[in-house]
Coordinates of C-alpha atoms and ligand atoms in Angstrom, one line a residue:
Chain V
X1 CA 0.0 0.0 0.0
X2 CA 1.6 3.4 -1.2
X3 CA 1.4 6.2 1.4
X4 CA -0.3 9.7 -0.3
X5 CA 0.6 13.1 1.3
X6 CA -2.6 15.3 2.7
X7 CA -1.6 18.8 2.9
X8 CA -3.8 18.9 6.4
X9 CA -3.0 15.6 7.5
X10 CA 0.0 13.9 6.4
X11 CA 0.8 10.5 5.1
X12 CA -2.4 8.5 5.0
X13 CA -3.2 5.2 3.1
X14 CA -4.0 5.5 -1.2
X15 CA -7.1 3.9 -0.4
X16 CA -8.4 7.0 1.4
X17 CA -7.8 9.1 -1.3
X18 CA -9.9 9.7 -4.1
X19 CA -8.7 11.2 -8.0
X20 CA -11.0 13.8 -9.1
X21 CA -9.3 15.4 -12.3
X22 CA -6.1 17.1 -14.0
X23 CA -4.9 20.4 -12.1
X24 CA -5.2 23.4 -13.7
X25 CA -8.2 23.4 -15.9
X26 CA -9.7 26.6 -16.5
X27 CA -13.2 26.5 -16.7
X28 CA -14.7 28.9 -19.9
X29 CA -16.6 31.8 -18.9
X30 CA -19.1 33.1 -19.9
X31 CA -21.6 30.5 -20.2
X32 CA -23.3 31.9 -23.1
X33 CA -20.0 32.3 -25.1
X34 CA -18.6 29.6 -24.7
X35 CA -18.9 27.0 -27.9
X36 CA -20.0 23.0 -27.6
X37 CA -16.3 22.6 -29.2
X38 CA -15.0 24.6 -25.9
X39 CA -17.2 23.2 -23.9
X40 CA -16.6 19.4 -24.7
X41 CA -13.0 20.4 -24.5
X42 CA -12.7 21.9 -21.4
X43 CA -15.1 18.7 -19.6
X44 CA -13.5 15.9 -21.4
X45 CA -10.0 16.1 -23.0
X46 CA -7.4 14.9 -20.7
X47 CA -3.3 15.6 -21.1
X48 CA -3.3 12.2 -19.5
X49 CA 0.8 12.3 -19.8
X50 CA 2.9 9.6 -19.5
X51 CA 5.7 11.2 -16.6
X52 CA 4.8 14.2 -14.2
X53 CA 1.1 14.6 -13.8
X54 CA -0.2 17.3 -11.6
X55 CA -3.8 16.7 -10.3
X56 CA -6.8 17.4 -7.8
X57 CA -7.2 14.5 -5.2
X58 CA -9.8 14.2 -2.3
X59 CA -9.0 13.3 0.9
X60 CA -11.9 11.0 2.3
X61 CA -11.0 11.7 5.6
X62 CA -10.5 15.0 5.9
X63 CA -13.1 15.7 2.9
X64 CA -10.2 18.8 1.5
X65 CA -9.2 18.8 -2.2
X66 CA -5.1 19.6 -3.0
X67 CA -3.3 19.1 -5.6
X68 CA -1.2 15.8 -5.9
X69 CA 2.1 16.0 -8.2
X70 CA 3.6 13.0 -9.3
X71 CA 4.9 10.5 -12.0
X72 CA 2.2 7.9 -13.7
X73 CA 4.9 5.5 -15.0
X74 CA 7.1 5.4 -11.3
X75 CA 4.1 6.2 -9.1
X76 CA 6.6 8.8 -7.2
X77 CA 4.8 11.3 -5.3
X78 CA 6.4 14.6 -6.1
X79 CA 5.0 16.9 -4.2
X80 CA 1.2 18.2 -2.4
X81 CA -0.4 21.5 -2.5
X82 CA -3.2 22.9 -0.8
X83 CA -5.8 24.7 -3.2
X84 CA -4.7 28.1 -3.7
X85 CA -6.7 29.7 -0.6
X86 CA -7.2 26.9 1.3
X87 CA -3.3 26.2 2.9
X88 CA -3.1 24.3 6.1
Chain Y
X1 CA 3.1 -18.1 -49.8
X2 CA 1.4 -19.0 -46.8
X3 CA 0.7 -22.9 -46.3
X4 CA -2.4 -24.3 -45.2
X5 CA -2.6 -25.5 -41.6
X6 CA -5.3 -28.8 -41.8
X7 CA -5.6 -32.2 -40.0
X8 CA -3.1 -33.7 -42.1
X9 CA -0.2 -30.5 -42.3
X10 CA 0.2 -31.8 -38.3
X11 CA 0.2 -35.8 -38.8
X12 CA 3.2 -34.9 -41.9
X13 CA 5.1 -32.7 -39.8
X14 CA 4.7 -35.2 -36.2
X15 CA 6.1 -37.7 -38.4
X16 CA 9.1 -35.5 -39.4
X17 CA 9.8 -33.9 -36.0
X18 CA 8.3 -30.5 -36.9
X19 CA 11.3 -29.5 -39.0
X20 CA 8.6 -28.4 -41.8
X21 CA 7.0 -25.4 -40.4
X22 CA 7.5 -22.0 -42.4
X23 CA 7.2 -19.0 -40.2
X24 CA 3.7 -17.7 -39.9
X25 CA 4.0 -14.4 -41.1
X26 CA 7.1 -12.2 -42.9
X27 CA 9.2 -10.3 -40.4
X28 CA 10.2 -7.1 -42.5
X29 CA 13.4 -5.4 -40.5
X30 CA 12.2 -2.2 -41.6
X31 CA 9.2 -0.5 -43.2
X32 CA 9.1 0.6 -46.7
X33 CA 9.4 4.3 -47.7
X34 CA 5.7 4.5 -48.5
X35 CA 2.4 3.1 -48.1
X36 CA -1.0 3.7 -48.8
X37 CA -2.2 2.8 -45.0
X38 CA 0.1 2.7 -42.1
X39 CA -1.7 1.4 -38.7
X40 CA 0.2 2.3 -35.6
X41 CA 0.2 -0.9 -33.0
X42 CA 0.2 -4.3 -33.6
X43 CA -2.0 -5.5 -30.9
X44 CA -5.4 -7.0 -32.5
X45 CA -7.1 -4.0 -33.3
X46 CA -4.1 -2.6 -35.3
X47 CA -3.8 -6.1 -36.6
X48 CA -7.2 -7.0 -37.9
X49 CA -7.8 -3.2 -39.4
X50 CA -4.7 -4.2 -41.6
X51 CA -6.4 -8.0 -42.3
X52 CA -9.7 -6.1 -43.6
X53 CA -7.8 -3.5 -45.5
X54 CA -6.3 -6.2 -47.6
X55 CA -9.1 -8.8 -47.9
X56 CA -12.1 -6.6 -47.9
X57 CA -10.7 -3.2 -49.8
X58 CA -7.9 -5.0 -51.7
X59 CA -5.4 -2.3 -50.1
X60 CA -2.1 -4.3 -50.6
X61 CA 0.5 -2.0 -49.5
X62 CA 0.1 -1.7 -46.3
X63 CA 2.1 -1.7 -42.7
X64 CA 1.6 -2.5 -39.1
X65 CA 3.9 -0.5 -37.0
X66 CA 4.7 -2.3 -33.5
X67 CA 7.2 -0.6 -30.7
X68 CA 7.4 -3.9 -29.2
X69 CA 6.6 -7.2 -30.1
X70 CA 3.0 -8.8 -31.8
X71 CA -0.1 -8.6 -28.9
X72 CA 2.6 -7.6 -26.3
X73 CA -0.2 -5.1 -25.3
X74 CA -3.4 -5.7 -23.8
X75 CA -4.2 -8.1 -26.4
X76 CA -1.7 -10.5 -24.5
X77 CA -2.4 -9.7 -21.3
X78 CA -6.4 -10.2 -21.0
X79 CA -8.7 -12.4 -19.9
X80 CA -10.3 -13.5 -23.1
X81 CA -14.1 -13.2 -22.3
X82 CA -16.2 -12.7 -25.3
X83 CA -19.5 -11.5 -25.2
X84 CA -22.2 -8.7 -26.1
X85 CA -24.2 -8.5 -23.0
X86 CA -24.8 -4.7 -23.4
X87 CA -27.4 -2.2 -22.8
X88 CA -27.7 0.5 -25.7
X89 CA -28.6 -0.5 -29.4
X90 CA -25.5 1.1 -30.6
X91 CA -23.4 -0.8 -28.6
X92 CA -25.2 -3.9 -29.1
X93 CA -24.8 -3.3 -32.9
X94 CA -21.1 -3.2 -32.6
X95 CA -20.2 -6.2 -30.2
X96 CA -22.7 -8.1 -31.4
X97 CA -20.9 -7.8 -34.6
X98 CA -18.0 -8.7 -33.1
X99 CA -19.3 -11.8 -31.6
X100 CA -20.5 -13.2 -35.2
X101 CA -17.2 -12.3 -36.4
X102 CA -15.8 -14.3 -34.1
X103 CA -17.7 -16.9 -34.5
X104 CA -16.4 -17.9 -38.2
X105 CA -12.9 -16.2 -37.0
X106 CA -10.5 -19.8 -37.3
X107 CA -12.2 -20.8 -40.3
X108 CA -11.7 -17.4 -41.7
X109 CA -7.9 -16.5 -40.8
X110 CA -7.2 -21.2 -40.9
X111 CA -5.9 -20.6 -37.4
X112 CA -7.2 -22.1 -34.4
X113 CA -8.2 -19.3 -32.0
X114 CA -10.2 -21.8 -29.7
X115 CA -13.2 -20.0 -29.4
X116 CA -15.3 -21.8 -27.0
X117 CA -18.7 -20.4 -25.9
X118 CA -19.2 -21.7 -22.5
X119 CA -21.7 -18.9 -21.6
X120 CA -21.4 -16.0 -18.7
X121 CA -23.2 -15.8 -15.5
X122 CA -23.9 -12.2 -14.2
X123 CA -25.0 -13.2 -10.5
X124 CA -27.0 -10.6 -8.7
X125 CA -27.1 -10.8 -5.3
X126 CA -30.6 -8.6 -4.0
X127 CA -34.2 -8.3 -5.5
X128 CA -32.5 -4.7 -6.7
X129 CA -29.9 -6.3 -8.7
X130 CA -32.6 -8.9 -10.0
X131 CA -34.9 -6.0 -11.8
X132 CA -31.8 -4.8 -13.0
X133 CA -30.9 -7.5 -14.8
X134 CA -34.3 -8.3 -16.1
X135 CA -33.7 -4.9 -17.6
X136 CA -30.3 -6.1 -19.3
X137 CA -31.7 -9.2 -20.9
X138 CA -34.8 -7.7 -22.1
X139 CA -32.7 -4.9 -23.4
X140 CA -30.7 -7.6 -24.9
X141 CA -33.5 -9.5 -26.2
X142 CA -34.9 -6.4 -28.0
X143 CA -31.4 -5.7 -29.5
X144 CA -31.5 -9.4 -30.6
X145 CA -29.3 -10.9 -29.1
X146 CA -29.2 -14.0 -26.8
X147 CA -30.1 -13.6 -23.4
X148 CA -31.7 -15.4 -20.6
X149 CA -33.0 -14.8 -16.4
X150 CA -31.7 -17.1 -14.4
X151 CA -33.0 -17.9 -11.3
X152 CA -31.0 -18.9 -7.4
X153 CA -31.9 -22.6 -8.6
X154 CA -30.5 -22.4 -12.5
X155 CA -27.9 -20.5 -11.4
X156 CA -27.0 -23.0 -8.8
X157 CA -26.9 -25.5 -11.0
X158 CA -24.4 -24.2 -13.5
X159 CA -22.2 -23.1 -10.4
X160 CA -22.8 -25.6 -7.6
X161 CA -19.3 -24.3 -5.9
X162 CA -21.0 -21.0 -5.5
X163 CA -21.3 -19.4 -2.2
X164 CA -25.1 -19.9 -1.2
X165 CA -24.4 -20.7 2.8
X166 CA -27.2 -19.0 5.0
X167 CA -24.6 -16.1 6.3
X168 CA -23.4 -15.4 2.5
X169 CA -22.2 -11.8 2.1
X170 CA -23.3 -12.0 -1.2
X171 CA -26.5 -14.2 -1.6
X172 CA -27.2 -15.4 -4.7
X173 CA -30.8 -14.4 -6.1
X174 CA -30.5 -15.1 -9.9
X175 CA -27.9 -13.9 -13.2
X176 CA -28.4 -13.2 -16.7
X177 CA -27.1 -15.4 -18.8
X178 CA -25.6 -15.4 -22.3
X179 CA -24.7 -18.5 -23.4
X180 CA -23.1 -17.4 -26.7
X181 CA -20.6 -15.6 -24.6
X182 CA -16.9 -17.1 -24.4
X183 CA -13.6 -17.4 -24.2
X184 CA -10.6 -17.2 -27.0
X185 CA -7.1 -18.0 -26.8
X186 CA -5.5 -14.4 -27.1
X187 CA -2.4 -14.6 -28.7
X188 CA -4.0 -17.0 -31.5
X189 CA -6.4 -14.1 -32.3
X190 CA -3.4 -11.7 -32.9
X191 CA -0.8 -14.5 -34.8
X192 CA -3.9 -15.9 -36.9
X193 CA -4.8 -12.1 -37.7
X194 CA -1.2 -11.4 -38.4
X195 CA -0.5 -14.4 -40.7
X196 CA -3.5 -13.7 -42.7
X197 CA -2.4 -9.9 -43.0
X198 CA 1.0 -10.9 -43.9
X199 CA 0.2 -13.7 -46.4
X200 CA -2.0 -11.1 -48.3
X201 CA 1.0 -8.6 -48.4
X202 CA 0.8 -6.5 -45.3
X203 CA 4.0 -5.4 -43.7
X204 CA 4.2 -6.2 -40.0
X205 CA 7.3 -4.6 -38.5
X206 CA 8.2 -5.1 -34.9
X207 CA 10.1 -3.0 -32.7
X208 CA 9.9 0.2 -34.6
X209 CA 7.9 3.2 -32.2
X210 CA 5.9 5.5 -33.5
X211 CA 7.6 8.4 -32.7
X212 CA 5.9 11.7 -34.4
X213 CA 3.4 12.6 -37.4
X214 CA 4.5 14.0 -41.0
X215 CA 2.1 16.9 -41.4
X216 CA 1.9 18.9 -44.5
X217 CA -1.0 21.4 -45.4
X218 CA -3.0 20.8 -42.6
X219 CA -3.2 17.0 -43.5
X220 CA -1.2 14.2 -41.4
X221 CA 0.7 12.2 -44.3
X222 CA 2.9 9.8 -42.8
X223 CA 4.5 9.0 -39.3
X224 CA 8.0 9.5 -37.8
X225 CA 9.4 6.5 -36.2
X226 CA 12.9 5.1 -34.8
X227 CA 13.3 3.3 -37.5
X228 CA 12.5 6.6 -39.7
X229 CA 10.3 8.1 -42.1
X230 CA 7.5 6.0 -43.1
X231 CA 5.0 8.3 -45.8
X232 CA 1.0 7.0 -45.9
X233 CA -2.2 7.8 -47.8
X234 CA -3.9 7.5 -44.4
X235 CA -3.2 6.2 -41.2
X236 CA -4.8 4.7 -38.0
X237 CA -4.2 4.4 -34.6
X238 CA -4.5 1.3 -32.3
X239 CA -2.6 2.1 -29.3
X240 CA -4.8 1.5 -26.5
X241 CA -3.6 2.6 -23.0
X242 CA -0.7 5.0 -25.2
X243 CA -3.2 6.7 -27.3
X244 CA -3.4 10.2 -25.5
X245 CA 0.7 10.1 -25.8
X246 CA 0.3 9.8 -29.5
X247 CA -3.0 12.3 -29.5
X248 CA -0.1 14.9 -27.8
X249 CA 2.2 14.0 -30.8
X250 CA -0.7 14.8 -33.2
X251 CA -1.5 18.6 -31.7
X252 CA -4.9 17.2 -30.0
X253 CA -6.4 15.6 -26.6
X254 CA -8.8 12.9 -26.5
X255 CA -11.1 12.0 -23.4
X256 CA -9.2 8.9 -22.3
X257 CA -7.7 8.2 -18.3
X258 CA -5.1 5.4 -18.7
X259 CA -5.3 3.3 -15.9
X260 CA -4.1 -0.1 -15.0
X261 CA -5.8 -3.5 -15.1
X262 CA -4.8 -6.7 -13.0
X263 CA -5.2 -9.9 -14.1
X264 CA -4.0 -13.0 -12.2
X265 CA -3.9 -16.9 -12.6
X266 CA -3.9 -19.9 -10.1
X267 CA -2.3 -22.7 -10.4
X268 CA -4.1 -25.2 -12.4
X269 CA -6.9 -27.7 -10.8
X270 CA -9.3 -30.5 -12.0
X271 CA -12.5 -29.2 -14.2
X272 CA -14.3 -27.2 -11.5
X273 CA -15.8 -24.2 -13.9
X274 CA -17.5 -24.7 -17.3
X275 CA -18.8 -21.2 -17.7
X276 CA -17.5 -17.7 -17.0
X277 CA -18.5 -16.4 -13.8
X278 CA -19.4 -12.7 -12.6
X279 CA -20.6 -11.3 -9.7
X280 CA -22.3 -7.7 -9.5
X281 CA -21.8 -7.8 -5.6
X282 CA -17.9 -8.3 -5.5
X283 CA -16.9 -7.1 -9.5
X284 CA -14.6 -10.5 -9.7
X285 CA -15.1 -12.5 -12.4
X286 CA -12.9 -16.0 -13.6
X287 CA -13.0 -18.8 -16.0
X288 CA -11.0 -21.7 -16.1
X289 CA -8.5 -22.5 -18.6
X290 CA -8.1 -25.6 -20.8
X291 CA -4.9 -26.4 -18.6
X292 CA -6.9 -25.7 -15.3
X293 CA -5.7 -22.4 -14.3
X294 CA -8.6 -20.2 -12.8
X295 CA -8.5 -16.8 -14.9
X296 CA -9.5 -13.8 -12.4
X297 CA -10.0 -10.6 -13.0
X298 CA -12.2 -7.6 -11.3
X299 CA -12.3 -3.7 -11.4
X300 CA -9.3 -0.7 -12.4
X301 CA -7.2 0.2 -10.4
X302 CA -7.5 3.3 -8.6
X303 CA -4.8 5.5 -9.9
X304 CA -4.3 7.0 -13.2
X305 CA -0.8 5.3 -14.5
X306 CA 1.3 4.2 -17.5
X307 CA 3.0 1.4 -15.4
X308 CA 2.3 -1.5 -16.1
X309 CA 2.1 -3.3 -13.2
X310 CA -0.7 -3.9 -10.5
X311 CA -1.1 -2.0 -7.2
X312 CA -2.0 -4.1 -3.5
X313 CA -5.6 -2.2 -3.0
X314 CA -7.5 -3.8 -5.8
X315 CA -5.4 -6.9 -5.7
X316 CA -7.0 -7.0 -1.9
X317 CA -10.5 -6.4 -3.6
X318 CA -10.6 -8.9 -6.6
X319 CA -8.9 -11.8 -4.6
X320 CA -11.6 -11.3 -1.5
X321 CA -14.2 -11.2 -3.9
X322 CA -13.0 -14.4 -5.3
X323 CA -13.3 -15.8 -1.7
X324 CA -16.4 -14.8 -1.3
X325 CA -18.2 -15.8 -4.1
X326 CA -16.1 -19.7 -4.3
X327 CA -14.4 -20.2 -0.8
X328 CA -13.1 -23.5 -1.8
X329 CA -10.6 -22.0 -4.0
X330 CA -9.1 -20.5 -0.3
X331 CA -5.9 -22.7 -0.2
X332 CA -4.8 -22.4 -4.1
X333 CA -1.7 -20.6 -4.8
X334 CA -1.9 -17.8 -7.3
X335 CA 1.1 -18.4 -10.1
X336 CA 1.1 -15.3 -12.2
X337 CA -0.3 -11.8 -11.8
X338 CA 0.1 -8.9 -14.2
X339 CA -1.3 -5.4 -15.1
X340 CA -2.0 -4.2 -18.9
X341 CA -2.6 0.2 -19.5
X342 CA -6.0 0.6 -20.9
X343 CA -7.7 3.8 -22.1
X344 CA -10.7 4.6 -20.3
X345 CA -13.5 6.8 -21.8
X346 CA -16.2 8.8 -19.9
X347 CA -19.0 6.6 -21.5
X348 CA -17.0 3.7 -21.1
X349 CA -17.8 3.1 -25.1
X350 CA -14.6 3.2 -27.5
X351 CA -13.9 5.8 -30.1
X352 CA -13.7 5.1 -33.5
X353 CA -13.6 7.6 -36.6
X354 CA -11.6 10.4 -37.9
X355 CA -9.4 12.2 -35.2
X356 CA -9.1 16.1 -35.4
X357 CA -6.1 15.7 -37.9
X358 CA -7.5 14.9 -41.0
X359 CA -5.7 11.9 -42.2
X360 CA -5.3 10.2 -39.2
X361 CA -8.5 8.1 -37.7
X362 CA -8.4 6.5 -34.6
X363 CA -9.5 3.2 -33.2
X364 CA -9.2 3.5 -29.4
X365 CA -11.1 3.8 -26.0
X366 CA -12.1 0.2 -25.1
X367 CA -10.6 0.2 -21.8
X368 CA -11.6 -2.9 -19.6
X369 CA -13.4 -4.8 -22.6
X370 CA -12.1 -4.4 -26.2
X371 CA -10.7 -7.8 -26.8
X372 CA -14.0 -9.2 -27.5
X373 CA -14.0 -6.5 -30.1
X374 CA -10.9 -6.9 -31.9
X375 CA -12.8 -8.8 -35.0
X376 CA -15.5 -5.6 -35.2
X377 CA -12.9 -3.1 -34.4
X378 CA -10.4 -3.8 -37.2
X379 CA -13.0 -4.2 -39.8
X380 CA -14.7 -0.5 -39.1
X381 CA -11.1 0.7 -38.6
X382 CA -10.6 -0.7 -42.3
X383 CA -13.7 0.6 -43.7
X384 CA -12.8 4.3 -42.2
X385 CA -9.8 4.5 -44.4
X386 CA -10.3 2.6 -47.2
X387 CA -13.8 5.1 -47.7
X388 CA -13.2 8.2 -45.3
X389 CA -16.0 7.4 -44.0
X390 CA -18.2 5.5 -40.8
X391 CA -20.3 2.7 -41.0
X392 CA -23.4 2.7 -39.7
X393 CA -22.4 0.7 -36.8
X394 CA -19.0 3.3 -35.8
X395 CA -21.3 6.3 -36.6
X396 CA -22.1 6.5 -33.0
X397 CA -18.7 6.4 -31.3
X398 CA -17.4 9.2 -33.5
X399 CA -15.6 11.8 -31.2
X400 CA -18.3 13.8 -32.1
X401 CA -20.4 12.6 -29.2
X402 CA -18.7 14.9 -26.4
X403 CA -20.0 17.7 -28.5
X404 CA -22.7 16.7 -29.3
X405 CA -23.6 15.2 -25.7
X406 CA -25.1 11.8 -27.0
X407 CA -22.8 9.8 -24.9
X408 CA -22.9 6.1 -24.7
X409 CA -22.8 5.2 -21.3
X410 CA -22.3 1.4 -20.6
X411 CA -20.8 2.0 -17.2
X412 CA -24.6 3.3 -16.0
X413 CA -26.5 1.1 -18.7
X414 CA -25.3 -2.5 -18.1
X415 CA -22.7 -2.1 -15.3
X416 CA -19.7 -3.1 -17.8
X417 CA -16.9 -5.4 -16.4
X418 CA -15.0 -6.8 -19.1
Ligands
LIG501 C1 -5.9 -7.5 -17.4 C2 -6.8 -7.2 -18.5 C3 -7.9 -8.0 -18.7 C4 -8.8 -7.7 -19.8 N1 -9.9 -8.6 -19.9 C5 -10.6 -8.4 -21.0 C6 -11.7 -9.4 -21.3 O1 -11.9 -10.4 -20.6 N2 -12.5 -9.2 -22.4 C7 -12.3 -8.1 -23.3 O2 -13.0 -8.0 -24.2 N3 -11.3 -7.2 -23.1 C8 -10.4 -7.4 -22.0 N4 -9.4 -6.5 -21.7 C9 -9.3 -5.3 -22.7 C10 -8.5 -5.7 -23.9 O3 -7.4 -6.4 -23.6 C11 -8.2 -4.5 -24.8 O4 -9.3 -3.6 -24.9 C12 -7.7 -4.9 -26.2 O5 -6.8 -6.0 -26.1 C13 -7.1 -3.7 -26.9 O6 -6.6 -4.2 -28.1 P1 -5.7 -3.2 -28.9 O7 -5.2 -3.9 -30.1 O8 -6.4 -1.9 -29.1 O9 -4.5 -2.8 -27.9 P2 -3.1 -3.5 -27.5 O10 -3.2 -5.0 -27.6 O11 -2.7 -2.9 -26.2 O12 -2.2 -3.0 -28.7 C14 -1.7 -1.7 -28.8 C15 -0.3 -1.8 -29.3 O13 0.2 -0.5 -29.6 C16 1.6 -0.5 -29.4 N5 2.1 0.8 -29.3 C17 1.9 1.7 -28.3 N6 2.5 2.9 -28.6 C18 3.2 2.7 -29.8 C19 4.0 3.5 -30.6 N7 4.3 4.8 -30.3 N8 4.4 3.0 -31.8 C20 4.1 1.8 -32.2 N9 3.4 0.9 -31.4 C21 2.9 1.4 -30.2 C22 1.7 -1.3 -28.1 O14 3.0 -1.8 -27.9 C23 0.7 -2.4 -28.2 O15 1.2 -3.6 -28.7 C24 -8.5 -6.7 -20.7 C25 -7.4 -5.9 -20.5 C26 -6.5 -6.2 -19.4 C27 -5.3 -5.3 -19.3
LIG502 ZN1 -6.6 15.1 4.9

């Protein structure tokens, strides 16, 4: 079992940690400008890269989002932010 | 030319000590300059789209590009079920296809690929689970194809090893049964597809990666690779688990997570289990193998990854499940375990048709289950670039259908496993 930082708590088990999507998506504003081609885009297309991979985890525990950096071929953790306003 | 495999080719060459075999198909050390179709990956998909091209739109120059070796991919490293117990029409359409396909597959290619059709239980395990697979099979059954509700005491009888004891976590209630569903051996559906490509002039060159894309007015015309320039009238892409890296190569994202898959084999044991076996309640599912191996398999794992190797938490998972559902298999000793990378869509429903680059179509997407549509795959693949255009059946799996919103989702509609 591989040990996942929390920002707020630590090292904690993978298993109470959930993947919710790649960091730094920017979602298009506003609504009514924003084309199906954008839209589709900004829901659905993934980087997905093979190497460093930044993205938003859960914590089940604690219930607080962060960013998790790390390597998809390895599984090295690289690093753990807090979201920007909500540091520790 | 390549020479018939019958009955009586195997009595010659046992009397002669099977110093007679040719190779099955040409090893090329490098590809040509030029082709008219160029598929990138030589797993089955990649494999049979080349097979079509040159049987069915008597395309004769064309090349399979492979960075490793024939079905080292997923195509190697599944657990063979067959079937086309889906929900939607569309996707019916497509692995029901498949199935037929496969049906008249060793015939077609002369190569054994030892389909046997042993039938799939889906056990559900609550009255809930029961109305939802009445919903499946009658959803089936309208799509036309072949589907049954089972009962505790039908089910029972197909699987008497099943856990049924009073305190069962799991309680079996009924399943939905297919018994055209199956097994295949899976490197026999790659070789057979390979030596029938090859004998018909198709270029199958190993260990040569797919590096980059030649791109000239807007239009991809050919690939980079490490064993160099390789020019194409079109090409298509059947990389599975490595299709987003090639997508980045290409200027464009798709909406694929690669994840890992775990498989894992027991050591081998009397007959115990004609059929294939599923349960909803634990997501493990296993068939045995003509040598007596249980074949288990279960969910993703729970990381996004490109390694191809299998993490402890789902291990945990699949293996208790196993337990649960057959605890006489407790003391057995598991002899192999392995992961593949496979390419997981929203919809869990594969993509198929032109990518943003004109030029280049794609054939990618099936995640947990697109070995039982390697026969349907290839051929649409084929049809895409020999006319530019879809099928009526790959119509519906276009990329279009993020835009568009008409998802197909098989994850929601009939709980897809494998
Ligand atoms: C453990 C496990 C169990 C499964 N069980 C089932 C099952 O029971 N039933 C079922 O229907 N499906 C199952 N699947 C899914 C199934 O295996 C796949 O969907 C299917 O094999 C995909 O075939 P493919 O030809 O698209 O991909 P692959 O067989 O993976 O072939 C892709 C090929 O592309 C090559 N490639 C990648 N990048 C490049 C490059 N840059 N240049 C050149 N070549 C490249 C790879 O080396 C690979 O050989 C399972 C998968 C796994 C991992
Ligand atoms: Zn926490």
């Amino acid at each position: 079992m591989q040990l996942f930082p929390c920002p707020f708590c630590g090292p904690r088990p993978e298993t109470e940690f959930h993947y919710g999507g790649e960091a730094g998506k920017v979602r298009p504003e506003p609504a009514e400008a924003v084309s199906e081609t954008a839209w589709a885009d900004y829901l659905h297309a993934q980087a997905n890269p093979k190497g460093v991979s930044r993205e938003v985890w859960v914590h089940l525990a604690c219930g607080e989002f962060f960013v998790l950096s790390r390597h998809t071929v390895t599984h090295e953790i690289l690093g753990a932010e807090a979201m920007p306003g909500r540091e520790a | 030319m390549m020479r018939r495999y019958s009955a009586w080719s195997l009595v010659r060459e046992g009397l002669r000590g099977h110093t007679g075999w040719p190779e099955a198909w040409r090893k090329p050390e490098r590809p040509q300059a030029a082709y008219d179709a160029v598929i990138v990956g030589g797993g089955g998909h990649g494999l049979a789209t080349a097979y079509y091209l040159a049987k069915l739109h008597g395309m004769r120059r064309v090349a399979v590009l492979e960075k490793g070796w024939l079905g080292g991919g997923n195509t190697g490293r599944n657990t063979t079920v067959v079937r086309s117990n889906y929900f939607f029409p569309e996707s019916v359409a497509l692995y029901d296809f498949a199935l037929r396909l496969y049906e008249g597959l060793s015939r077609e290619l002369n190569y054994n690929i030892m389909l046997s059709q042993r039938g799939m239980l889906m056990v559900a395990h609550s009255e809930l689970e029961m109305e939802i697979a009445a919903r499946i099979v009658n959803a089936m059954q309208i799509n036309g194809a072949d589907a049954e509700l089972f009962g505790r005491d039908q089910v029972m009888q197909k699987v008497p090893l099943l856990n049924d004891a009073p305190d069962a976590r799991f309680p079996v209630h009924g399943a939905i049964w297919q018994g055209r569903a199956g097994v295949a051996r899976h490197d026999a559906v790659a070789w057979g597809y390979a030596r029938a490509a090859s004998a018909l002039g198709v270029d199958i060159v190993e260990s040569c990666e797919v590096t980059g894309f030649l791109v000239e007015n807007g239009r991809c015309v050919g690939v980079d690779t490490s064993l160099g320039e390789v020019r194409a009238g079109a090409i298509g892409l059947a990389v599975a688990g490595h299709s987003s890296v090639l997508a980045e190569r290409a200027g464009f994202r798709l909406p694929i997570h690669s994840y890992a898959l775990q498989a894992f084999v027991s050591e081998p044991v009397k007959p115990m289990l004609d059929t294939i076996l599923f349960s909803f309640g634990t997501g493990t599912y296993l068939s045995q193998s003509d040598k007596g191996e249980l074949v288990i398999g279960g969910g993703l794992d729970r990381v996004p990854s490109y390694g191809q190797r299998g993490n402890p938490p789902v291990q945990e998972q699949v293996i208790s499940g196993l337990l649960e559902m057959l605890p006489a298999v407790g003391q057995l000793k598991l002899l192999r375990h392995w992961a593949g990378i496979v390419d997981v869509v929203p919809d869990s429903s594969p993509l198929i048709g032109p990518s943003p680059l004109p030029g280049l179509y794609l054939n990618c997407g099936w995640g947990t289950g697109g070995f039982k549509a390697i026969p349907a795959g290839g051929w649409l693949l084929a049809h895409l670039i020999a006319t530019g255009g879809h099928h009526e059946i790959s119509r519906p799996f276009d990329l279009a259908r993020f835009e568009t919103g008409r998802l197909i989702d098989e994850a929601a509609g009939a709980g897809i496993a494998h």
